Amino acid sequence: MKSLFESVPSVTLAVVAALLASFVFSSCATTPPPTRPEVDIEPQKKTYEKGSLWPGAGKNNLLFSDNKASEVGDIVTVHIIEKTTAVNKANTSDEHNTGVAMKIDTAASDPASSPTNMELGGGIKFRGQGVTGRSDQFSATVSCIVTEVQANGN
């Protein structure tokens, strides 16, 4: 009785061994996680003015400003929505008329009959209209981190 390895050709064993080795050695490989760029965020010092009900023209003046996303490290989310519409109209009109008139004198061949008048005419009329309309909508959301606040609050 032959063993299992004696009945299988050596080429097949080599292919199976190569596949097994590639599976064993590739299972340990991992891709490194994506890195995010470092952002230096240092909180700004808060200054308070004494002796007034309203803190002045600073960012805490809630009558005239919104204090959302006004500190370093705050996240600002911007929603962009664009809607476009276009309409194109076209009208076409064309008219052709043709006519032929003739008079045949039949007196020479038949004196009892009078001259015969014949008219032949034709015409072509074409009218066409076309309307093309298109509307699109684009929307996007962008998020940003506040990295610097200027002296005027921007």
XYZ file of N, CA and C in Angstrom:
462
model
N 0.842 -1.173 0.000
C 0.000 0.000 0.000
C 0.886 1.235 0.000
N 0.569 2.188 -0.887
C 1.343 3.417 -1.005
C 0.828 4.443 -0.006
N 1.759 5.275 0.444
C 1.339 6.356 1.333
C 0.756 7.489 0.494
N 0.182 8.464 1.150
C -0.451 9.589 0.462
C 0.567 10.392 -0.329
N 1.768 10.570 0.195
C 2.780 11.387 -0.471
C 3.397 10.688 -1.669
N 3.370 9.351 -1.722
C 3.935 8.628 -2.863
C 3.001 8.665 -4.064
N 1.688 8.770 -3.846
C 0.741 8.747 -4.956
C 0.543 10.109 -5.600
N 0.924 11.208 -4.931
C 0.752 12.557 -5.470
C 2.045 12.967 -6.159
N 1.979 13.512 -7.390
C 3.205 13.925 -8.085
C 3.928 15.024 -7.306
N 5.221 15.119 -7.519
C 6.050 16.071 -6.776
C 5.733 17.518 -7.150
N 5.279 17.778 -8.380
C 4.930 19.141 -8.786
C 3.719 19.626 -7.985
N 2.749 18.774 -7.804
C 1.562 19.131 -7.037
C 1.926 19.407 -5.584
N 2.824 18.589 -5.037
C 3.267 18.818 -3.665
C 3.994 20.150 -3.537
N 4.776 20.514 -4.545
C 5.510 21.783 -4.500
C 4.540 22.964 -4.548
N 3.501 22.866 -5.376
C 2.513 23.941 -5.479
C 1.744 24.079 -4.169
N 1.333 22.965 -3.587
C 0.599 22.998 -2.323
C 1.484 23.563 -1.215
N 2.754 23.190 -1.197
C 3.673 23.700 -0.176
C 3.885 25.204 -0.336
N 3.999 25.679 -1.584
C 4.180 27.115 -1.817
C 2.939 27.896 -1.390
N 1.749 27.396 -1.699
C 0.515 28.065 -1.286
C 0.373 28.085 0.233
N 0.719 26.979 0.883
C 0.636 26.918 2.334
C 1.622 27.884 2.979
N 2.831 27.969 2.442
C 3.834 28.888 2.991
C 3.413 30.342 2.787
N 2.859 30.663 1.599
C 2.433 32.046 1.370
C 1.261 32.416 2.271
N 0.378 31.472 2.544
C -0.737 31.749 3.450
C -0.251 31.979 4.878
N 0.668 31.154 5.330
C 1.170 31.270 6.700
C 1.915 32.581 6.895
N 2.773 32.951 5.934
C 3.580 34.158 6.105
C 2.798 35.444 5.810
N 1.757 35.370 4.984
C 0.994 36.587 4.686
C -0.052 36.888 5.748
N -0.422 35.931 6.546
C -1.442 36.188 7.561
C -0.926 37.080 8.682
N 0.363 37.205 8.828
C 0.926 38.057 9.874
C 1.068 39.507 9.427
N 0.940 39.751 8.136
C 1.141 41.110 7.626
C -0.123 41.935 7.859
N 0.051 43.116 8.410
C -1.066 44.039 8.596
C -0.660 45.400 8.072
N -1.645 46.127 7.622
C -1.357 47.480 7.154
C -1.426 48.422 8.344
N -0.535 49.387 8.389
C -0.572 50.322 9.519
C -1.810 51.205 9.426
N -2.350 51.611 10.559
C -3.539 52.478 10.523
C -3.176 53.838 9.936
N -4.133 54.498 9.277
C -3.835 55.813 8.694
C -3.537 56.828 9.797
N -2.581 57.683 9.507
C -2.194 58.693 10.494
C -2.851 60.014 10.148
N -3.256 60.729 11.169
C -3.845 62.051 10.979
C -2.789 63.094 11.288
N -2.816 64.191 10.559
C -1.836 65.239 10.858
C -2.121 65.859 12.229
N -1.064 66.153 12.919
C -1.187 66.764 14.240
C -1.491 68.248 14.097
N -2.436 68.726 14.866
C -2.790 70.137 14.876
C -2.492 70.663 16.275
N -1.642 71.670 16.329
C -1.314 72.262 17.620
C -2.463 73.163 18.053
N -3.135 72.751 19.097
C -4.268 73.519 19.603
C -3.942 73.933 21.030
N -3.773 75.196 21.212
C -3.546 75.713 22.556
C -4.669 76.690 22.877
N -5.298 76.528 24.011
C -6.428 77.407 24.337
C -5.967 78.845 24.530
N -6.807 79.753 24.100
C -6.484 81.161 24.255
C -6.866 81.625 25.651
N -6.153 82.609 26.113
C -6.421 83.159 27.435
C -7.644 84.072 27.360
N -8.529 83.912 28.313
C -9.721 84.748 28.356
C -9.399 86.015 29.143
N -9.801 87.133 28.590
C -9.612 88.404 29.288
C -10.982 88.969 29.622
N -11.110 89.492 30.809
C -12.376 90.053 31.251
C -12.180 91.532 31.561
N -13.147 92.326 31.168
C -13.113 93.752 31.466
C -14.034 94.019 32.650
N -13.581 94.830 33.547
C -14.375 95.123 34.740
C -15.087 96.464 34.584
N -16.186 96.617 35.276
C -16.861 97.894 35.345
C -17.869 98.137 34.248
N -18.327 97.110 33.527
C -19.306 97.331 32.479
C -20.284 96.165 32.450
N -21.528 96.455 32.048
C -22.503 95.378 31.891
C -22.225 94.547 30.645
N -21.666 95.183 29.623
C -21.373 94.503 28.374
C -19.860 94.388 28.240
N -19.367 93.244 27.847
C -17.923 93.048 27.823
C -17.211 93.759 26.685
N -17.849 94.575 25.918
C -17.172 95.302 24.847
C -17.326 94.607 23.511
N -16.383 94.863 22.630
C -16.474 94.342 21.261
C -15.879 92.955 21.130
N -15.647 92.263 22.218
C -15.055 90.929 22.156
C -16.039 89.884 21.677
N -15.617 88.632 21.732
C -16.454 87.547 21.222
C -17.588 87.168 22.159
N -17.565 87.676 23.385
C -18.633 87.368 24.329
C -19.773 88.373 24.275
N -19.750 89.294 23.347
C -20.813 90.274 23.187
C -21.971 89.599 22.462
N -22.892 89.040 23.207
C -23.940 88.214 22.623
C -25.014 88.999 21.892
N -25.027 90.321 22.021
C -26.011 91.088 21.266
C -25.681 91.111 19.779
N -24.415 91.078 19.437
C -24.016 91.246 18.043
C -23.239 90.069 17.472
N -22.967 89.053 18.241
C -22.175 87.944 17.710
C -22.689 86.625 18.248
N -22.276 85.565 17.589
C -22.628 84.214 17.980
C -21.352 83.548 18.470
N -21.373 82.989 19.653
C -20.137 82.457 20.204
C -19.896 80.996 19.852
N -20.592 80.474 18.885
C -20.340 79.111 18.456
C -19.054 79.071 17.643
N -18.255 78.069 17.867
C -16.994 77.849 17.153
C -16.124 79.094 17.177
N -15.963 79.669 18.357
C -15.149 80.874 18.465
C -13.851 80.622 19.217
N -13.637 79.428 19.687
C -12.423 79.082 20.421
C -11.549 78.180 19.555
N -10.254 78.195 19.837
C -9.335 77.295 19.138
C -9.685 75.866 19.527
N -9.788 75.003 18.530
C -10.154 73.612 18.757
C -11.614 73.326 18.494
N -12.436 74.346 18.329
C -13.848 74.142 18.006
C -13.981 73.651 16.568
N -15.053 72.946 16.312
C -15.298 72.403 14.974
C -16.394 73.215 14.302
N -16.125 73.629 13.078
C -17.092 74.367 12.264
C -17.544 73.436 11.143
N -18.848 73.263 10.996
C -19.393 72.443 9.918
C -20.133 73.349 8.953
N -19.778 73.246 7.680
C -20.382 74.074 6.636
C -21.173 73.157 5.706
N -22.452 73.476 5.507
C -23.298 72.737 4.565
C -23.409 73.564 3.289
N -23.065 72.953 2.162
C -23.126 73.631 0.867
C -24.241 72.976 0.060
N -25.203 73.783 -0.382
C -26.295 73.280 -1.220
C -26.407 74.196 -2.427
N -26.286 73.620 -3.603
C -26.377 74.395 -4.849
C -27.467 73.774 -5.715
N -28.412 74.592 -6.142
C -29.482 74.138 -7.022
C -29.424 74.961 -8.298
N -29.390 74.285 -9.431
C -29.354 74.981 -10.714
C -30.506 74.492 -11.578
N -31.034 75.397 -12.381
C -32.119 75.080 -13.302
C -31.854 75.789 -14.617
N -32.071 75.089 -15.718
C -31.879 75.683 -17.039
C -33.016 75.223 -17.950
N -33.537 76.142 -18.747
C -34.599 75.840 -19.708
C -34.200 76.442 -21.041
N -34.337 75.670 -22.096
C -34.011 76.131 -23.439
C -35.232 75.879 -24.323
N -35.728 76.921 -24.989
C -36.899 76.799 -25.850
C -36.509 77.185 -27.266
N -37.110 76.499 -28.239
C -36.843 76.811 -29.642
C -38.136 76.653 -30.438
N -38.367 77.563 -31.366
C -39.512 77.506 -32.272
C -38.994 77.604 -33.699
N -39.589 76.826 -34.586
C -39.210 76.843 -35.993
C -40.474 76.881 -36.837
N -40.453 77.708 -37.863
C -41.590 77.793 -38.773
C -41.048 77.948 -40.188
N -41.618 77.210 -41.109
C -41.165 77.272 -42.498
C -42.382 77.046 -43.399
N -42.453 77.796 -44.490
C -43.589 77.675 -45.409
C -43.097 77.868 -46.837
N -43.475 76.962 -47.710
C -43.131 77.044 -49.133
C -44.416 76.885 -49.946
N -44.620 77.764 -50.902
C -45.769 77.676 -51.804
C -45.253 77.699 -53.235
N -45.792 76.828 -54.039
C -45.451 76.802 -55.469
C -46.744 76.745 -56.269
N -46.714 77.297 -57.442
C -47.907 77.268 -58.285
C -47.543 77.358 -59.759
N -48.336 76.717 -60.556
C -48.165 76.748 -62.009
C -49.544 77.001 -62.615
N -49.619 77.941 -63.521
C -50.879 78.224 -64.212
C -50.626 78.110 -65.712
N -51.571 77.531 -66.399
C -51.416 77.414 -67.853
C -52.781 77.541 -68.526
N -52.720 77.940 -69.779
C -53.935 78.091 -70.579
C -53.726 77.265 -71.845
N -54.647 76.364 -72.083
C -54.565 75.517 -73.273
C -55.710 75.912 -74.203
N -55.326 76.242 -75.424
C -56.328 76.622 -76.421
C -56.726 75.358 -77.171
N -57.952 74.934 -76.987
C -58.434 73.715 -77.639
C -59.260 74.016 -78.887
N -59.294 75.252 -79.317
C -60.101 75.627 -80.480
C -59.562 75.021 -81.768
N -58.265 74.789 -81.850
C -57.694 74.242 -83.080
C -58.113 72.802 -83.280
N -58.239 72.052 -82.237
C -58.608 70.656 -82.392
C -60.115 70.441 -82.337
N -60.804 71.251 -81.567
C -62.250 71.123 -81.441
C -62.850 72.517 -81.411
N -63.412 72.973 -82.520
C -63.904 74.344 -82.557
C -65.084 74.595 -81.627
N -65.787 73.560 -81.218
C -66.961 73.769 -80.369
C -66.576 74.097 -78.933
N -65.410 73.739 -78.555
C -65.021 73.995 -77.157
C -64.286 75.316 -77.046
N -64.347 75.876 -75.870
C -63.674 77.150 -75.625
C -62.299 76.877 -74.997
N -61.467 77.931 -74.902
C -60.143 77.719 -74.281
C -60.291 77.230 -72.826
N -59.409 76.345 -72.432
C -59.439 75.748 -71.094
C -58.313 76.339 -70.251
N -58.673 76.784 -69.094
C -57.674 77.283 -68.144
C -57.419 76.201 -67.088
N -56.154 75.960 -66.787
C -55.782 74.959 -65.768
C -54.809 75.603 -64.778
N -54.967 75.262 -63.543
C -54.031 75.722 -62.516
C -53.597 74.524 -61.689
N -52.351 74.540 -61.325
C -51.781 73.482 -60.504
C -50.974 74.153 -59.392
N -51.158 73.743 -58.185
C -50.436 74.382 -57.074
C -50.156 73.392 -55.954
N -49.230 73.750 -55.138
C -48.876 72.915 -53.983
C -48.238 73.768 -52.905
N -48.229 73.262 -51.728
C -47.627 74.019 -50.625
C -47.166 73.088 -49.510
N -46.197 73.553 -48.790
C -45.661 72.809 -47.648
C -45.583 73.768 -46.467
N -46.101 73.341 -45.360
C -45.987 74.124 -44.133
C -45.373 73.234 -43.056
N -44.465 73.824 -42.307
C -43.817 73.103 -41.213
C -43.724 74.020 -40.002
N -44.135 73.507 -38.886
C -43.981 74.238 -37.629
C -43.444 73.246 -36.596
N -42.475 73.693 -35.855
C -41.887 72.830 -34.829
C -41.584 73.606 -33.563
N -41.715 72.933 -32.450
C -41.389 73.527 -31.158
C -40.592 72.511 -30.358
N -39.686 73.017 -29.561
C -38.895 72.149 -28.700
C -38.578 72.834 -27.390
N -38.633 72.077 -26.321
C -38.300 72.603 -24.999
C -37.384 71.589 -24.326
N -36.282 72.078 -23.791
C -35.348 71.241 -23.049
C -35.184 71.836 -21.661
N -35.334 71.024 -20.664
C -35.176 71.499 -19.290
C -34.206 70.623 -18.525
N -33.499 71.237 -17.588
C -32.536 70.495 -16.788
C -32.440 71.143 -15.415
N -32.398 70.318 -14.386
C -32.192 70.844 -13.039
C -31.254 69.898 -12.298
N -30.340 70.474 -11.546
C -29.349 69.713 -10.799
C -29.314 70.207 -9.365
N -28.871 69.323 -8.478
C -28.676 69.716 -7.088
C -27.374 69.092 -6.605
N -26.550 69.923 -5.994
C -25.265 69.498 -5.447
C -25.258 69.842 -3.967
N -24.902 68.894 -3.134
C -24.816 69.189 -1.705
C -23.551 68.551 -1.146
N -22.916 69.265 -0.224
C -21.690 68.782 0.405
C -21.646 69.287 1.838
N -20.907 68.573 2.662
C -20.697 68.965 4.049
C -19.200 68.958 4.315
N -18.687 70.069 4.828
C -17.261 70.207 5.111
C -17.109 70.570 6.584
N -16.253 69.846 7.295
C -15.981 70.156 8.697
C -14.546 70.640 8.841
N -14.344 71.665 9.663
C -13.024 72.264 9.864
C -12.803 72.477 11.359
N -11.527 72.553 11.741
C -11.154 72.831 13.123
C -10.579 74.235 13.188
N -11.039 75.028 14.148
C -10.508 76.378 14.339
C -9.102 76.239 14.918
N -8.103 76.778 14.220
C -6.714 76.690 14.678
C -6.179 78.016 15.177
N -6.839 79.118 14.832
C -6.362 80.430 15.256
C -7.538 81.397 15.287
N -7.564 82.243 16.297
C -8.561 83.305 16.381
C -7.803 84.621 16.403
N -8.147 85.493 15.471
C -7.442 86.765 15.375
C -7.935 87.736 16.438
N -7.255 88.857 16.561
C -7.572 89.824 17.612
C -8.972 90.407 17.459
N -9.461 90.506 16.214
C -10.797 91.066 16.002
C -11.901 90.016 16.128
N -11.562 88.789 16.465
C -12.559 87.744 16.669
C -12.759 86.834 15.481
N -12.167 87.146 14.356
C -12.304 86.279 13.181
C -11.404 85.071 13.318
